[in-house]
Amino acid sequence: MQKSSSWTQNVLVQRFLFTVIALLVFRLGVHIPIPGVDAKELSSFADQQNAGLLKIFNVFSGGALSHFSVLSLAVMPYISSSIIVQLLSVVVPAFEQLQKEGGVGRQKLTRMTRGFTVILAFIQGYLLASGLEAARGLSGGAIVIEPGLFFRVLSAVLMCAGSVFVMWIGEQITERGIGNGISLVIFAGIVAYLPPALGQFANMIRENSGVVLGLFGLLIFVLLAVFLVVFIEQSYRKVPIHHAKRIVGQKVMSTQASHLPIKVNMSGIMAAIFTSTILAVPATFFSFKKNISSQLVSDFLPGHWLYNVSFALLGLFFSFFYASIIFKPDDIAENLKKQNAYIPGIRPGSETSLALDSVMTRLTLVGAFYMIFVVTVPTLVMGHFTQQMNLGGTSLLIVVGVALDAMRQVTAQLATQSYDSLFLSEEGREK
């Protein structure tokens, strides 16, 4: 019995170790550069852009873009592909039918997502290499040693392969590790920026002791923001459900009361990731164009008015879009009707569907405003202290959200192991 218990405990340990090793492989790949680039000029160019627009791409790739690594695109093409497929699942009837076919349909949609990822990764890699050819380092020197079609195609192929590899790592973590693999890859990239940010804080204190009070206030603000994220992410609206009297055999089962839990922020971190990914496209484009108005470029920085307005509008859209994919009032109302269950005071069927839809709409609106607040306000506050954290709001939401999701999966795994251990124990006693 002890051997069985020890083995079941090792399952969680193996999942944890697999996740850590996979993320370490991703972090090692970040430092593999694409050939044909002047490292010194690239470093100086990255320093110029570190507080600017490429920061969005760079954070999600864990710093790979500043090295022009084979993993520069990281999960960005996969996320863009997921957005396209999910939008098509709502607009195109054929895609919507695939989504309703269960496991087989989801497998087909997954294959389509992978196919779109390859196409988008190659296109984005080619455009990124083209933009880098036109860029110059701090000294005015060219970053690309031998620009031309060969360099652009080679870079696109390598970055496409790197993006597919990161997608594969994410899927393997989801299947054999702990938590959502794609989210954990982004999580690892963001966490990689914590040591430089902490080092900058230490330098600020060393150079000016007067900022200690301000940094202490910033720490309090961050802790309050973390508390808000944890509170909302674990908040549910409990819709009361009653099961009518049922006759089972010769017994009459009395009315049973339960509840339907509906999460306040159903989109979780996905709405923030989708929105940041889309806003990274014009940001990356602007960073390579010298004839773009400097005022427009400045306004599209995280924390500035144009970026914040764009994030709020896209955040609202993706919050409702993602919630509509996850929560389907018509299906839930139909299932409740089949189970002879109902919401007190509301008729089964269409009225139940409308009531659930109303609850979902109000909760999603609250969740969307919470997400926009958490992303924009910390970015504004942290931007006064350090440019290392100019994506601070999105980073905070993703880091805390992914950590909570991983903890939930660990708890579920422990509960499963405890149940299996109890079952084996009872089986041993019967023998």
Coordinates of C-alpha atoms in Angstrom, one line a residue:
M1 CA 0.0 0.0 0.0
Q2 CA 2.8 2.4 0.8
K3 CA 4.5 1.6 -2.5
S4 CA 1.3 2.5 -4.4
S5 CA 1.0 5.7 -2.4
S6 CA 4.6 6.6 -3.1
W7 CA 4.1 5.9 -6.8
T8 CA 1.0 8.1 -7.0
Q9 CA 2.8 10.9 -5.3
N10 CA 5.6 10.6 -7.8
V11 CA 3.1 11.4 -10.6
L12 CA 2.8 14.9 -9.4
V13 CA 6.6 15.2 -8.9
Q14 CA 7.1 13.9 -12.5
R15 CA 4.7 16.4 -13.9
F16 CA 6.4 19.2 -12.0
L17 CA 9.9 18.2 -13.1
F18 CA 8.7 17.8 -16.7
T19 CA 7.2 21.4 -16.6
V20 CA 10.5 22.8 -15.2
I21 CA 12.7 21.0 -17.7
A22 CA 10.5 22.1 -20.6
L23 CA 10.6 25.7 -19.5
L24 CA 14.4 25.5 -19.1
V25 CA 14.7 24.3 -22.7
F26 CA 12.6 27.2 -23.8
R27 CA 14.8 29.6 -21.8
L28 CA 17.9 28.1 -23.4
G29 CA 16.5 28.5 -26.9
V30 CA 16.0 32.2 -26.2
H31 CA 19.8 32.7 -26.4
I32 CA 20.3 30.9 -29.8
P33 CA 20.7 33.8 -32.3
I34 CA 19.9 33.8 -36.0
P35 CA 23.2 34.0 -38.1
G36 CA 24.0 37.1 -40.1
V37 CA 23.4 39.7 -37.4
D38 CA 25.9 42.1 -35.7
A39 CA 25.5 41.3 -32.0
K40 CA 26.9 44.7 -30.8
E41 CA 24.6 46.8 -33.1
L42 CA 21.7 44.6 -32.3
S43 CA 22.3 45.1 -28.5
S44 CA 22.5 48.8 -28.9
F45 CA 19.3 48.8 -31.0
A46 CA 17.6 46.7 -28.3
D47 CA 18.7 49.1 -25.6
Q48 CA 17.0 51.9 -27.6
Q49 CA 13.8 49.9 -27.9
N50 CA 13.8 48.3 -24.5
A51 CA 11.5 51.0 -23.1
G52 CA 9.5 51.3 -26.2
L53 CA 7.3 49.4 -28.5
L54 CA 9.2 46.2 -29.1
K55 CA 8.9 45.6 -25.3
I56 CA 5.5 44.0 -25.8
F57 CA 6.8 41.3 -28.2
N58 CA 10.0 41.0 -26.2
V59 CA 8.3 40.4 -22.9
F60 CA 6.1 37.6 -24.3
S61 CA 9.1 36.0 -25.9
G62 CA 11.2 36.2 -22.7
G63 CA 13.8 38.6 -24.3
A64 CA 14.3 36.4 -27.4
L65 CA 13.5 39.3 -29.7
S66 CA 16.3 41.5 -28.3
H67 CA 18.7 38.7 -29.2
F68 CA 17.0 38.1 -32.6
S69 CA 16.8 34.5 -31.5
V70 CA 15.3 31.5 -33.3
L71 CA 12.5 31.8 -30.7
S72 CA 11.9 35.5 -31.3
L73 CA 8.2 35.0 -32.2
A74 CA 7.6 32.5 -29.3
V75 CA 3.9 31.9 -28.9
M76 CA 2.7 35.0 -30.7
P77 CA 1.8 33.3 -34.0
Y78 CA 0.0 30.5 -32.1
I79 CA -2.0 33.0 -30.1
S80 CA -2.9 34.9 -33.3
S81 CA -3.8 31.7 -35.0
S82 CA -6.0 30.7 -32.0
I83 CA -7.8 34.1 -32.3
I84 CA -8.5 33.5 -36.0
V85 CA -9.8 30.0 -35.5
Q86 CA -12.0 31.0 -32.6
L87 CA -13.4 34.0 -34.6
L88 CA -14.1 31.6 -37.5
S89 CA -15.9 29.2 -35.1
V90 CA -18.4 32.0 -34.4
V91 CA -18.8 33.5 -37.9
V92 CA -18.4 30.5 -40.3
P93 CA -21.1 27.7 -39.9
A94 CA -18.7 24.9 -40.9
F95 CA -16.2 25.9 -38.1
E96 CA -19.1 26.2 -35.7
Q97 CA -20.3 22.7 -36.6
L98 CA -16.8 21.4 -35.9
Q99 CA -16.8 22.9 -32.5
K100 CA -20.1 21.1 -31.7
E101 CA -18.7 17.7 -32.8
G102 CA -16.9 17.1 -29.5
G103 CA -13.4 15.6 -29.4
V104 CA -13.2 14.8 -33.2
G105 CA -14.2 18.4 -34.1
R106 CA -11.8 19.9 -31.6
Q107 CA -8.9 17.8 -33.0
K108 CA -9.6 19.2 -36.5
L109 CA -9.7 22.7 -35.1
T110 CA -6.4 22.1 -33.4
R111 CA -4.8 20.9 -36.6
M112 CA -6.1 24.1 -38.3
T113 CA -4.7 26.2 -35.6
R114 CA -1.3 24.6 -36.0
G115 CA -1.5 25.1 -39.8
F116 CA -2.3 28.8 -39.4
T117 CA 0.5 29.1 -36.8
V118 CA 3.1 27.9 -39.4
I119 CA 1.8 30.3 -42.0
L120 CA 1.7 33.3 -39.6
A121 CA 5.1 32.5 -38.1
F122 CA 6.7 32.5 -41.5
I123 CA 5.0 35.8 -42.6
Q124 CA 5.8 37.5 -39.3
G125 CA 9.4 36.2 -39.3
Y126 CA 9.9 37.5 -42.9
L127 CA 8.5 40.9 -42.0
L128 CA 10.6 41.1 -38.8
A129 CA 13.8 40.3 -40.7
S130 CA 12.9 42.9 -43.3
G131 CA 12.4 45.5 -40.6
L132 CA 15.7 44.6 -39.0
E133 CA 17.5 45.1 -42.3
A134 CA 16.3 48.8 -42.2
A135 CA 17.1 49.3 -38.6
R136 CA 20.4 50.8 -37.3
G137 CA 22.3 50.5 -34.0
L138 CA 23.2 53.3 -31.7
S139 CA 26.4 54.1 -33.7
G140 CA 24.4 54.1 -37.0
G141 CA 25.8 50.8 -38.2
A142 CA 23.8 48.2 -39.9
I143 CA 22.4 45.4 -37.8
V144 CA 22.2 42.8 -40.6
I145 CA 25.7 42.0 -42.0
E146 CA 24.5 40.8 -45.4
P147 CA 20.9 41.9 -46.1
G148 CA 19.0 40.4 -48.9
L149 CA 16.4 37.8 -49.8
F150 CA 18.5 34.9 -48.5
F151 CA 18.8 36.5 -45.0
R152 CA 15.0 37.2 -44.9
V153 CA 14.0 33.7 -46.0
L154 CA 16.5 32.0 -43.7
S155 CA 15.4 34.1 -40.7
A156 CA 11.7 33.4 -41.5
V157 CA 12.3 29.7 -41.7
L158 CA 14.3 29.6 -38.5
M159 CA 11.8 31.7 -36.6
C160 CA 8.9 29.7 -38.0
A161 CA 10.6 26.5 -36.8
G162 CA 11.3 28.1 -33.4
S163 CA 7.7 29.2 -33.0
V164 CA 6.4 25.6 -33.9
F165 CA 8.9 24.2 -31.4
V166 CA 7.6 26.6 -28.6
M167 CA 4.0 25.6 -29.6
W168 CA 5.0 21.9 -29.2
I169 CA 6.6 22.6 -25.8
G170 CA 3.4 24.3 -24.7
E171 CA 1.2 21.4 -25.8
Q172 CA 3.5 18.9 -24.1
I173 CA 3.4 20.9 -20.8
T174 CA -0.4 21.0 -21.0
E175 CA -0.6 17.2 -21.6
R176 CA 2.2 15.9 -19.4
G177 CA 3.0 18.8 -17.0
I178 CA 1.2 21.2 -14.7
G179 CA -1.0 24.0 -16.0
N180 CA -1.7 25.5 -19.4
G181 CA 1.5 25.2 -21.4
I182 CA 1.2 28.3 -23.6
S183 CA 0.3 30.4 -20.6
L184 CA 3.3 29.0 -18.7
V185 CA 5.7 29.8 -21.6
I186 CA 4.5 33.5 -21.4
F187 CA 4.8 33.3 -17.6
A188 CA 8.4 32.1 -17.9
G189 CA 9.2 35.0 -20.2
I190 CA 7.7 37.6 -17.9
V191 CA 9.4 36.1 -14.8
A192 CA 12.7 36.4 -16.6
Y193 CA 12.3 40.2 -16.5
L194 CA 12.0 40.3 -12.7
P195 CA 15.7 40.1 -11.8
P196 CA 16.6 43.2 -14.0
A197 CA 13.6 45.1 -12.6
L198 CA 14.7 44.3 -9.0
G199 CA 18.2 45.3 -9.9
Q200 CA 17.0 48.6 -11.2
F201 CA 15.0 49.2 -8.0
A202 CA 18.2 48.5 -6.0
N203 CA 20.2 51.0 -8.1
M204 CA 17.5 53.7 -7.7
I205 CA 17.7 53.2 -3.9
R206 CA 21.5 53.3 -4.0
E207 CA 21.6 56.5 -6.1
N208 CA 18.8 58.3 -4.4
S209 CA 17.7 57.3 -0.9
G210 CA 14.7 59.7 -1.2
V211 CA 12.9 57.3 -3.5
V212 CA 12.6 54.6 -0.8
L213 CA 9.3 55.9 0.4
G214 CA 7.9 56.0 -3.1
L215 CA 9.1 52.4 -3.8
F216 CA 7.6 51.3 -0.5
G217 CA 4.3 52.8 -1.7
L218 CA 4.7 51.0 -5.0
L219 CA 5.2 47.7 -3.2
I220 CA 2.0 48.3 -1.2
F221 CA 0.2 49.1 -4.5
V222 CA 1.5 45.9 -6.1
L223 CA 0.4 43.8 -3.2
L224 CA -3.1 45.3 -3.3
A225 CA -3.3 44.7 -7.0
V226 CA -2.2 41.0 -6.5
F227 CA -4.9 40.7 -3.8
L228 CA -7.5 42.1 -6.2
V229 CA -6.5 39.7 -9.0
V230 CA -6.6 36.7 -6.6
F231 CA -10.0 37.8 -5.2
I232 CA -11.7 38.3 -8.6
E233 CA -10.1 35.2 -10.2
Q234 CA -11.5 33.0 -7.4
S235 CA -14.9 34.7 -7.3
Y236 CA -18.1 33.0 -8.5
R237 CA -21.7 33.9 -8.7
K238 CA -23.8 31.0 -7.4
V239 CA -27.1 30.6 -9.3
P240 CA -29.5 28.6 -7.2
I241 CA -30.7 25.3 -8.8
H242 CA -33.6 23.1 -7.6
H243 CA -34.2 19.6 -8.7
A244 CA -37.8 18.6 -8.8
K245 CA -39.2 15.5 -7.1
R246 CA -38.2 12.4 -8.9
I247 CA -39.4 8.8 -8.7
V248 CA -36.5 6.3 -8.6
G249 CA -37.8 2.7 -8.4
Q250 CA -40.3 2.7 -5.6
K251 CA -38.8 5.8 -3.8
V252 CA -39.8 9.4 -4.3
M253 CA -36.7 11.6 -4.2
S254 CA -37.4 15.0 -2.5
T255 CA -36.5 18.3 -4.0
Q256 CA -32.8 19.0 -3.9
A257 CA -31.2 22.4 -3.8
S258 CA -27.8 23.1 -5.4
H259 CA -26.2 25.9 -7.3
L260 CA -24.6 26.6 -10.6
P261 CA -21.2 28.4 -10.2
I262 CA -20.5 31.1 -12.8
K263 CA -17.0 32.7 -12.7
V264 CA -16.9 36.5 -12.5
N265 CA -14.0 36.7 -15.0
M266 CA -14.7 33.8 -17.3
S267 CA -12.1 34.9 -19.9
G268 CA -9.4 34.7 -17.3
I269 CA -6.0 35.9 -18.7
M270 CA -6.9 35.0 -22.3
A271 CA -8.6 38.4 -23.0
A272 CA -5.5 40.3 -21.8
I273 CA -3.2 38.0 -23.8
F274 CA -5.3 38.3 -27.0
T275 CA -5.6 42.1 -26.7
S276 CA -1.8 42.6 -26.0
T277 CA -1.0 40.3 -28.9
I278 CA -3.1 42.4 -31.4
L279 CA -1.7 45.7 -30.0
A280 CA 1.8 44.3 -30.5
V281 CA 1.3 44.3 -34.3
P282 CA 1.1 48.0 -34.9
A283 CA 3.6 48.5 -32.1
T284 CA 6.2 46.4 -33.9
F285 CA 5.4 48.1 -37.2
F286 CA 5.9 51.6 -35.8
S287 CA 9.2 50.7 -34.2
F288 CA 10.8 50.0 -37.6
K289 CA 9.4 53.0 -39.4
K290 CA 11.3 56.2 -39.2
N291 CA 8.7 58.4 -41.0
I292 CA 6.0 57.7 -38.4
S293 CA 5.0 60.7 -36.2
S294 CA 6.9 60.5 -32.9
Q295 CA 3.8 61.7 -31.1
L296 CA 1.8 58.8 -32.6
V297 CA 4.5 56.4 -31.5
S298 CA 4.6 57.8 -28.0
D299 CA 0.8 57.6 -27.7
F300 CA 0.9 53.9 -28.6
L301 CA 3.2 53.1 -25.8
P302 CA 1.8 51.0 -22.9
G303 CA 0.4 53.5 -20.3
H304 CA -0.4 56.3 -22.9
W305 CA -3.9 57.3 -23.9
L306 CA -4.1 55.7 -27.3
Y307 CA -2.8 52.4 -26.1
N308 CA -5.1 52.5 -23.0
V309 CA -8.2 53.3 -25.1
S310 CA -7.4 50.6 -27.7
F311 CA -6.8 48.1 -24.9
A312 CA -10.1 49.0 -23.2
L313 CA -12.1 48.5 -26.4
L314 CA -10.4 45.3 -27.5
G315 CA -10.4 44.1 -23.9
L316 CA -14.2 44.5 -23.7
F317 CA -14.6 42.7 -27.1
F318 CA -12.4 39.7 -26.2
S319 CA -13.9 39.4 -22.7
F320 CA -17.4 39.0 -24.1
F321 CA -16.1 36.9 -27.1
Y322 CA -14.2 34.4 -24.9
A323 CA -17.1 34.2 -22.4
S324 CA -19.5 33.4 -25.2
I325 CA -17.3 30.5 -26.3
I326 CA -17.0 29.1 -22.8
F327 CA -20.5 29.7 -21.4
K328 CA -23.5 28.8 -23.6
P329 CA -26.8 29.6 -21.8
D330 CA -28.9 27.7 -24.4
D331 CA -27.0 24.5 -23.8
I332 CA -27.0 24.8 -20.0
A333 CA -30.8 25.6 -20.0
E334 CA -31.5 22.5 -22.1
N335 CA -29.4 20.3 -19.9
L336 CA -31.1 21.6 -16.8
K337 CA -34.5 20.9 -18.4
K338 CA -33.4 17.3 -19.2
Q339 CA -32.3 16.8 -15.6
N340 CA -35.7 18.1 -14.4
A341 CA -34.0 21.0 -12.7
Y342 CA -34.9 24.7 -12.7
I343 CA -34.0 28.1 -11.3
P344 CA -36.5 29.1 -8.6
G345 CA -39.1 31.6 -10.0
I346 CA -38.0 31.1 -13.7
R347 CA -39.6 28.7 -16.2
P348 CA -37.4 26.0 -17.8
G349 CA -36.3 26.5 -21.4
S350 CA -36.0 29.8 -23.1
E351 CA -36.6 31.9 -19.9
T352 CA -33.9 30.1 -18.1
S353 CA -31.5 30.7 -21.0
L354 CA -32.4 34.4 -21.0
A355 CA -31.8 34.6 -17.2
L356 CA -28.4 32.9 -17.5
D357 CA -27.5 35.1 -20.4
S358 CA -28.3 38.2 -18.3
V359 CA -26.2 36.9 -15.4
M360 CA -23.3 36.1 -17.7
T361 CA -23.5 39.6 -19.4
R362 CA -23.4 41.4 -16.1
L363 CA -20.5 39.3 -14.7
T364 CA -18.5 39.6 -17.9
L365 CA -18.9 43.3 -17.9
V366 CA -17.6 43.4 -14.3
G367 CA -14.7 41.1 -15.3
A368 CA -13.8 43.2 -18.3
F369 CA -13.7 46.4 -16.3
Y370 CA -11.6 44.6 -13.7
M371 CA -9.2 43.4 -16.3
I372 CA -8.8 46.8 -17.9
F373 CA -8.2 48.4 -14.5
V374 CA -5.6 45.8 -13.5
V375 CA -3.8 46.2 -16.8
T376 CA -3.8 50.0 -17.3
V377 CA -3.5 51.4 -13.7
P378 CA -0.5 49.5 -12.6
T379 CA 1.2 50.3 -15.9
L380 CA 0.7 54.0 -15.3
V381 CA 1.9 53.8 -11.7
M382 CA 4.9 51.6 -12.4
G383 CA 5.9 53.6 -15.4
H384 CA 6.9 56.5 -13.1
F385 CA 9.5 54.3 -11.4
T386 CA 11.0 52.0 -14.0
Q387 CA 10.8 51.4 -17.7
Q388 CA 11.5 47.7 -17.1
M389 CA 7.9 47.3 -16.0
N390 CA 6.1 49.3 -18.7
L391 CA 4.0 46.2 -19.4
G392 CA 3.5 45.8 -15.6
G393 CA -0.3 45.5 -15.6
T394 CA -0.6 42.7 -18.2
S395 CA 2.5 41.0 -16.7
L396 CA 0.9 41.1 -13.2
L397 CA -2.4 39.7 -14.4
I398 CA -0.7 36.9 -16.4
V399 CA 1.7 35.9 -13.7
V400 CA -0.9 35.7 -10.9
G401 CA -3.5 34.1 -13.2
V402 CA -1.2 31.4 -14.4
A403 CA 0.0 30.7 -10.8
L404 CA -3.6 30.3 -9.6
D405 CA -4.4 28.0 -12.5
A406 CA -1.3 25.9 -11.7
M407 CA -2.2 25.7 -8.0
R408 CA -5.8 24.6 -8.9
Q409 CA -4.4 21.8 -11.0
V410 CA -1.9 20.7 -8.3
T411 CA -4.8 20.7 -5.8
A412 CA -6.9 18.6 -8.1
Q413 CA -4.0 16.2 -8.7
L414 CA -3.5 15.8 -4.9
A415 CA -7.2 15.2 -4.4
T416 CA -7.1 12.5 -7.1
Q417 CA -4.1 10.9 -5.5
S418 CA -5.8 10.9 -2.1
Y419 CA -8.9 9.3 -3.6
D420 CA -6.8 6.6 -5.4
S421 CA -4.9 5.9 -2.1
L422 CA -8.2 5.6 -0.2
F423 CA -9.6 3.3 -2.9
L424 CA -6.5 1.0 -2.8
S425 CA -6.7 1.0 1.0
E426 CA -10.3 -0.1 1.0
E427 CA -9.6 -2.7 -1.7
G428 CA -6.8 -4.1 0.4
R429 CA -9.0 -4.4 3.4
E430 CA -11.6 -6.3 1.5
K431 CA -9.0 -8.8 0.3

